[in-house]
CSV table of C-alpha atoms in Angstrom, one decimal:
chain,number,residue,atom,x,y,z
A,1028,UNK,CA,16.9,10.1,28.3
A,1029,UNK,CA,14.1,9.4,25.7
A,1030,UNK,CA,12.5,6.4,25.6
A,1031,UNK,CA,12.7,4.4,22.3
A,1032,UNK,CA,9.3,2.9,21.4
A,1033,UNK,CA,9.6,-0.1,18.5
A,1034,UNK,CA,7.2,-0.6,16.2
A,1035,UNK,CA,6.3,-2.6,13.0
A,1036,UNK,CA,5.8,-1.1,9.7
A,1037,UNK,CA,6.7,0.0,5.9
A,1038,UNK,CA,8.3,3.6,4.7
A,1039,UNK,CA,5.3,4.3,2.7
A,1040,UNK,CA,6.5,7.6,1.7
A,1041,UNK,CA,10.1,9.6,1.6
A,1042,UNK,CA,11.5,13.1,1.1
A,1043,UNK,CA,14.5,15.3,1.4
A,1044,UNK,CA,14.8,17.3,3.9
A,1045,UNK,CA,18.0,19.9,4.1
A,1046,UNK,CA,21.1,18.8,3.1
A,1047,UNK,CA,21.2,15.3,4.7
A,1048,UNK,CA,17.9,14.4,6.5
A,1049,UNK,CA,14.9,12.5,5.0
A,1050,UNK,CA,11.2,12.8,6.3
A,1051,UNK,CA,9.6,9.2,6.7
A,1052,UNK,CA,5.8,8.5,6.8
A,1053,UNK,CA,5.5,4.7,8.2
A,1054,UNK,CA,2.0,2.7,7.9
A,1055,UNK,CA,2.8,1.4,11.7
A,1056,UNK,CA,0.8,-1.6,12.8
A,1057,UNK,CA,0.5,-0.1,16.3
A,1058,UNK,CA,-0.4,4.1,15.7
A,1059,UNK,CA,-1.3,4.1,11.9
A,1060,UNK,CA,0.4,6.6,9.9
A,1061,UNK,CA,3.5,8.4,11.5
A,1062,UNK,CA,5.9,10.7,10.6
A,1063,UNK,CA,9.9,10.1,11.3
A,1064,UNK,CA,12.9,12.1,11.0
A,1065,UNK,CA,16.4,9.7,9.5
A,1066,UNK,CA,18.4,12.4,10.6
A,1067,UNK,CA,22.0,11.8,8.7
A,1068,UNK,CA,20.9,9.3,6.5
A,1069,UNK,CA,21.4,10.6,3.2
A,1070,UNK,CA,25.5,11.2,3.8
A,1071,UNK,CA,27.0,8.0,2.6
A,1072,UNK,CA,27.7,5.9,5.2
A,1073,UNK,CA,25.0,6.3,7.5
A,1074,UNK,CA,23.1,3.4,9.0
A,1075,UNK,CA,19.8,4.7,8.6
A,1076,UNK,CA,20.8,5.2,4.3
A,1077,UNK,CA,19.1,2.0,3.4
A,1078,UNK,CA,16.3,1.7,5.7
A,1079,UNK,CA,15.0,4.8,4.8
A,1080,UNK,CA,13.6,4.0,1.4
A,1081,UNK,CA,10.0,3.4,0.2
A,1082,UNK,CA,8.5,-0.1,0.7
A,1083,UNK,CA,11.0,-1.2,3.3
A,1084,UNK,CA,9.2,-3.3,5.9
A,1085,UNK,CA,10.2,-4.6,9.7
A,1086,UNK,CA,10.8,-3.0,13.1
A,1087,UNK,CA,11.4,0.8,13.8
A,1088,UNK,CA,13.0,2.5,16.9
A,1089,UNK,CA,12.0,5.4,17.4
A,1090,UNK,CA,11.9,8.6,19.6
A,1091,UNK,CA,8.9,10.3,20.0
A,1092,UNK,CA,8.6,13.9,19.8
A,1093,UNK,CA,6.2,16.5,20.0
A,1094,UNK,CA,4.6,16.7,16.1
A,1095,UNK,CA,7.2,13.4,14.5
A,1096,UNK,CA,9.2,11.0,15.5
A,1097,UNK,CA,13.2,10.6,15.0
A,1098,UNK,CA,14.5,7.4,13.7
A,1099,UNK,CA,16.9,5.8,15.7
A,1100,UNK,CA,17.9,2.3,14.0
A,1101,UNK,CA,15.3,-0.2,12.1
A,1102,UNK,CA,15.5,-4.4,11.6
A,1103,UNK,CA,14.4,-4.2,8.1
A,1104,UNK,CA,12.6,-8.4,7.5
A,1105,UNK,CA,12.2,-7.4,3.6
A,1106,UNK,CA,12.9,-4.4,1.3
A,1107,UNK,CA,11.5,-6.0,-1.9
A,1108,UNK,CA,14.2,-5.7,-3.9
A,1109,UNK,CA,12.9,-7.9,-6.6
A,1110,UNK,CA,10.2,-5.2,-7.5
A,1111,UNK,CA,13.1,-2.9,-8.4
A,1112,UNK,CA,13.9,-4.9,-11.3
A,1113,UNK,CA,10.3,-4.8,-12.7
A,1114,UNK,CA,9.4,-1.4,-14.4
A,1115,UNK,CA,5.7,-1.8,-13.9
A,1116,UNK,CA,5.7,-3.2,-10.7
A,1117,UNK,CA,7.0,-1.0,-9.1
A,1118,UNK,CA,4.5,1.0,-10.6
A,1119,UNK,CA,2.1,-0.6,-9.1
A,1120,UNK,CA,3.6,-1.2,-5.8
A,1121,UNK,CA,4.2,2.7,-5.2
A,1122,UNK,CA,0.3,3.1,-6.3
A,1123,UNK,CA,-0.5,1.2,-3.1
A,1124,UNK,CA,1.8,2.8,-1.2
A,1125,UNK,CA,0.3,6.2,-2.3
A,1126,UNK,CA,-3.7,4.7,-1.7
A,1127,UNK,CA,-2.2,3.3,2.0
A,1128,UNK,CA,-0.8,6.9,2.5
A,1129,UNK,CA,-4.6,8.2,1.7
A,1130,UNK,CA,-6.3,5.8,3.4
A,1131,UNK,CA,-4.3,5.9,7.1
A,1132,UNK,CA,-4.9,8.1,9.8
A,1133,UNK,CA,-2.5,9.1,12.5
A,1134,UNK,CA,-3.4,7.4,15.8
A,1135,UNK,CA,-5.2,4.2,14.5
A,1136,UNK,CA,-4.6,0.5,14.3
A,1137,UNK,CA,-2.7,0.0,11.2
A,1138,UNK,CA,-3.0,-3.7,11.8
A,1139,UNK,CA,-5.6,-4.4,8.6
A,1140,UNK,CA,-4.2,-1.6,6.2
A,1141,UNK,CA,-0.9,-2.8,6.4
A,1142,UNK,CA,-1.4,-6.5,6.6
A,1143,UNK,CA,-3.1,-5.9,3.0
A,1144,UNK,CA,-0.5,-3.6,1.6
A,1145,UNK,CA,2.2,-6.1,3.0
A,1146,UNK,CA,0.4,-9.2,0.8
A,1147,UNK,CA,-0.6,-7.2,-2.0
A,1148,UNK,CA,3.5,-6.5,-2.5
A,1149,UNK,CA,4.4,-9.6,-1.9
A,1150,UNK,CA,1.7,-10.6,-4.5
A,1151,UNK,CA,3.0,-8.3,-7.5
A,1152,UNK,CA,5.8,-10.6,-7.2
A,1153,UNK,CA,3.8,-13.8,-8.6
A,1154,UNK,CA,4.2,-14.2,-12.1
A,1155,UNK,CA,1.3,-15.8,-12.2
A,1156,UNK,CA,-1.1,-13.5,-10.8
A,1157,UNK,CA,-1.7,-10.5,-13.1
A,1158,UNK,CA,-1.0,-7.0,-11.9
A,1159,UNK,CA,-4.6,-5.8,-13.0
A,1160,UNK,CA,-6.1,-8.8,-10.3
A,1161,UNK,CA,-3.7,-7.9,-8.0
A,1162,UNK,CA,-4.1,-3.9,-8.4
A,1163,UNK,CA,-8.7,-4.3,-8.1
A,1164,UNK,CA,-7.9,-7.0,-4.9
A,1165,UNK,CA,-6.0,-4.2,-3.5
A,1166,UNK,CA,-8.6,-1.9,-4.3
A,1167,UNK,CA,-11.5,-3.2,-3.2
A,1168,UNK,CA,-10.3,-4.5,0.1
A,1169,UNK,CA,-8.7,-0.7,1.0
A,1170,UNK,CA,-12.0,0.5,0.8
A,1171,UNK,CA,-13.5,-2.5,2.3
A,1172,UNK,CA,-11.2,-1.2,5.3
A,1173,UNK,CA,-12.9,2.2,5.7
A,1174,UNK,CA,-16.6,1.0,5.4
A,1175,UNK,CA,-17.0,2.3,1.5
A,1176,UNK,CA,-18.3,-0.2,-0.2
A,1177,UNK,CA,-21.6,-2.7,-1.3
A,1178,UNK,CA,-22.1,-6.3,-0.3
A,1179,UNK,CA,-22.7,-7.4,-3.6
A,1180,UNK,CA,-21.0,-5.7,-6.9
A,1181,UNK,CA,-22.6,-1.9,-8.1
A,1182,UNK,CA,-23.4,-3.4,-11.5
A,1183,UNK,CA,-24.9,-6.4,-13.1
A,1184,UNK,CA,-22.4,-8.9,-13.5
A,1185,UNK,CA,-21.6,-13.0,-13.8
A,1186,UNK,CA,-21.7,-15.2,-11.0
A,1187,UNK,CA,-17.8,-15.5,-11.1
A,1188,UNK,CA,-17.7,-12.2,-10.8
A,1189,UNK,CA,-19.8,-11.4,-8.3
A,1190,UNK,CA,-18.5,-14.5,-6.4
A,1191,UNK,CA,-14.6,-12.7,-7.1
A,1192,UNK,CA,-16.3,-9.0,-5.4
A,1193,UNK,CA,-18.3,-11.2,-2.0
A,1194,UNK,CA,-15.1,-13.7,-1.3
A,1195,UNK,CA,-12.7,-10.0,-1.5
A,1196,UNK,CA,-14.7,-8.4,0.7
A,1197,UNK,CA,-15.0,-11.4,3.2
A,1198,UNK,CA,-11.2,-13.0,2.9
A,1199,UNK,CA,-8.2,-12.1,5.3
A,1200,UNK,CA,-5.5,-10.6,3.7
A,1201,UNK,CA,-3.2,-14.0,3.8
A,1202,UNK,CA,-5.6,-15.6,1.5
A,1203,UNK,CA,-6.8,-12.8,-0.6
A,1204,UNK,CA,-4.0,-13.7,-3.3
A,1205,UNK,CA,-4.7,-17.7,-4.0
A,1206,UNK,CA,-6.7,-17.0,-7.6
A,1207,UNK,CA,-6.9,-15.7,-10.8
A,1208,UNK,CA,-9.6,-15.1,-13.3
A,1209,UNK,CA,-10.3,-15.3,-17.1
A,1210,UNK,CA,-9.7,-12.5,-19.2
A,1211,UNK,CA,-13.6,-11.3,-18.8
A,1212,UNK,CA,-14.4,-11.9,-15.8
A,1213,UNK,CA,-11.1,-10.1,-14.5
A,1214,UNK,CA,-12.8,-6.9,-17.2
A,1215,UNK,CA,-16.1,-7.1,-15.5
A,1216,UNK,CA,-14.7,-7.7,-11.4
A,1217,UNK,CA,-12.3,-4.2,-12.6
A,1218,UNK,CA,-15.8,-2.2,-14.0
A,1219,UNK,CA,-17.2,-3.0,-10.6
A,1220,UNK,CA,-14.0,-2.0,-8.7
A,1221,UNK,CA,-14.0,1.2,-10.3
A,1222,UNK,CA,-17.6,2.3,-9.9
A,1223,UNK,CA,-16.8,1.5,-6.8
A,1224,UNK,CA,-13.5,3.7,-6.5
A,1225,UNK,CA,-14.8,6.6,-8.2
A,1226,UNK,CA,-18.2,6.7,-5.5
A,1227,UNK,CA,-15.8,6.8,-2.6
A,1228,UNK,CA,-11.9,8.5,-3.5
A,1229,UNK,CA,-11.9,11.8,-4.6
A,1230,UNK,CA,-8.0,11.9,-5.7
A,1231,UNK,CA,-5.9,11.0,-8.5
A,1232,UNK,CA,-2.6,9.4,-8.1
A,1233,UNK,CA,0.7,10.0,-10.2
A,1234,UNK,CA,1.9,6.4,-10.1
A,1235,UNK,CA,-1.8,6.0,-11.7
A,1236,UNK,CA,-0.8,8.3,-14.4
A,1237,UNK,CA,2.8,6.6,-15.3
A,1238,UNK,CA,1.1,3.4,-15.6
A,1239,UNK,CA,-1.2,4.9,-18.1
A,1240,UNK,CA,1.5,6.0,-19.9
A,1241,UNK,CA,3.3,2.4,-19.6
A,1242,UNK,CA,0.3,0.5,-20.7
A,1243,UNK,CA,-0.7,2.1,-23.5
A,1244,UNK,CA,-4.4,3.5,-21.5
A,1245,UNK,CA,-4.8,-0.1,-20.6
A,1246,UNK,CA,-4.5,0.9,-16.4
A,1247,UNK,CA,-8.3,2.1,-15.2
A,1248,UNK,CA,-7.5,5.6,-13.1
């Protein structure tokens, strides 16, 4: 009998597969990026139907096999419903579950990348913080992750800007969400954030795109 291994995470990704299967990728704390198999759990009824949806977040079991892994049950702590019932932020939120697909690796700890991407969801929630903060925190700290970026911002800007881009880089991601900025200094933190972006990714995203057709051009790709 296969052993079931447990493990924390979010679906960051699903697809169809045959008539009633789905193929998972899950940003695990413990091995990074994996792939899982919900056999069944696109016929109505199935246990593994509502687990098995993008940014559904708790404990996996799982079987390991030799290329994937099959989903066996899941304790889901929070599928963020609310974002559902916000147009753009869900936008937003599948735009950092695409950059968390790009940025994890198989076989690594997940610990940082999904601590951020678990915050940064919970943050498009706050009406108070503005999805354009929210969207260059997330930004900047993903690449902060993988080593590409500056210690101080790649253009001249104000000193509450380039306070913003050194306390980003330096915070945890439990306290990476406890500000906002002015209008301007939120412009000139984004410039930075996209210099920075478009030195190190090499890939547009399509949730990117629709939020460029939501705004109005007002989303920075």
């Amino acid at each position: 009998m296969r052993e079931v291994e447990t493990m924390t995470g979010m679906v960051i990704r699903v697809s169809p597969v045959g008539e009633m299967d789905k193929r998972l990728v899950i940003l695990t704390r413990e091995r990074g990026k994996i792939t899982a198999f919900a056999r069944g759990s696109r016929r109505p009824g199935s246990p593994l139907m509502a687990v098995s949806r993008p940014f559904a977040f708790g404990q996996f079991s799982l079987y390991e096999g030799r290329d994937s892994y099959t989903l066996r049950s899941a304790e889901i702590i929070n599928y963020f419903d609310a974002l559902s019932l916000d147009m753009e932020g869900t936008c937003y939120g599948s735009y950092f579950l695409e950059l968390a697909d790009y940025y994890a690796r198989e076989n690594m700890d997940g610990t940082g990348l999904l601590k951020l991407l678990y915050q940064s969801i919970r943050a498009l929630l706050k009406p108070a913080l503005k999805n354009q903060l929210v969207q260059r925190v997330f930004e900047l700290k993903a690449m902060v992750l993988n080593g590409e970026y500056t210690e101080k911002p790649p253009c001249p800007v104000s000193d509450s800007a380039g306070y913003t881009w050194e306390y980003v880089i330096a915070s945890p991601a439990e306290h990476l969400y406890t500000f906002t900025l002015t209008e301007p200094v939120l412009e000139e933190f984004s410039r930075c954030v996209e210099i920075n972006k478009k030195r190190y990714v090499d890939r547009d995203f399509h949730s990117l795109e629709i939020l460029q057709t939501m705004t109005g051009g007002k989303v920075l790709k």
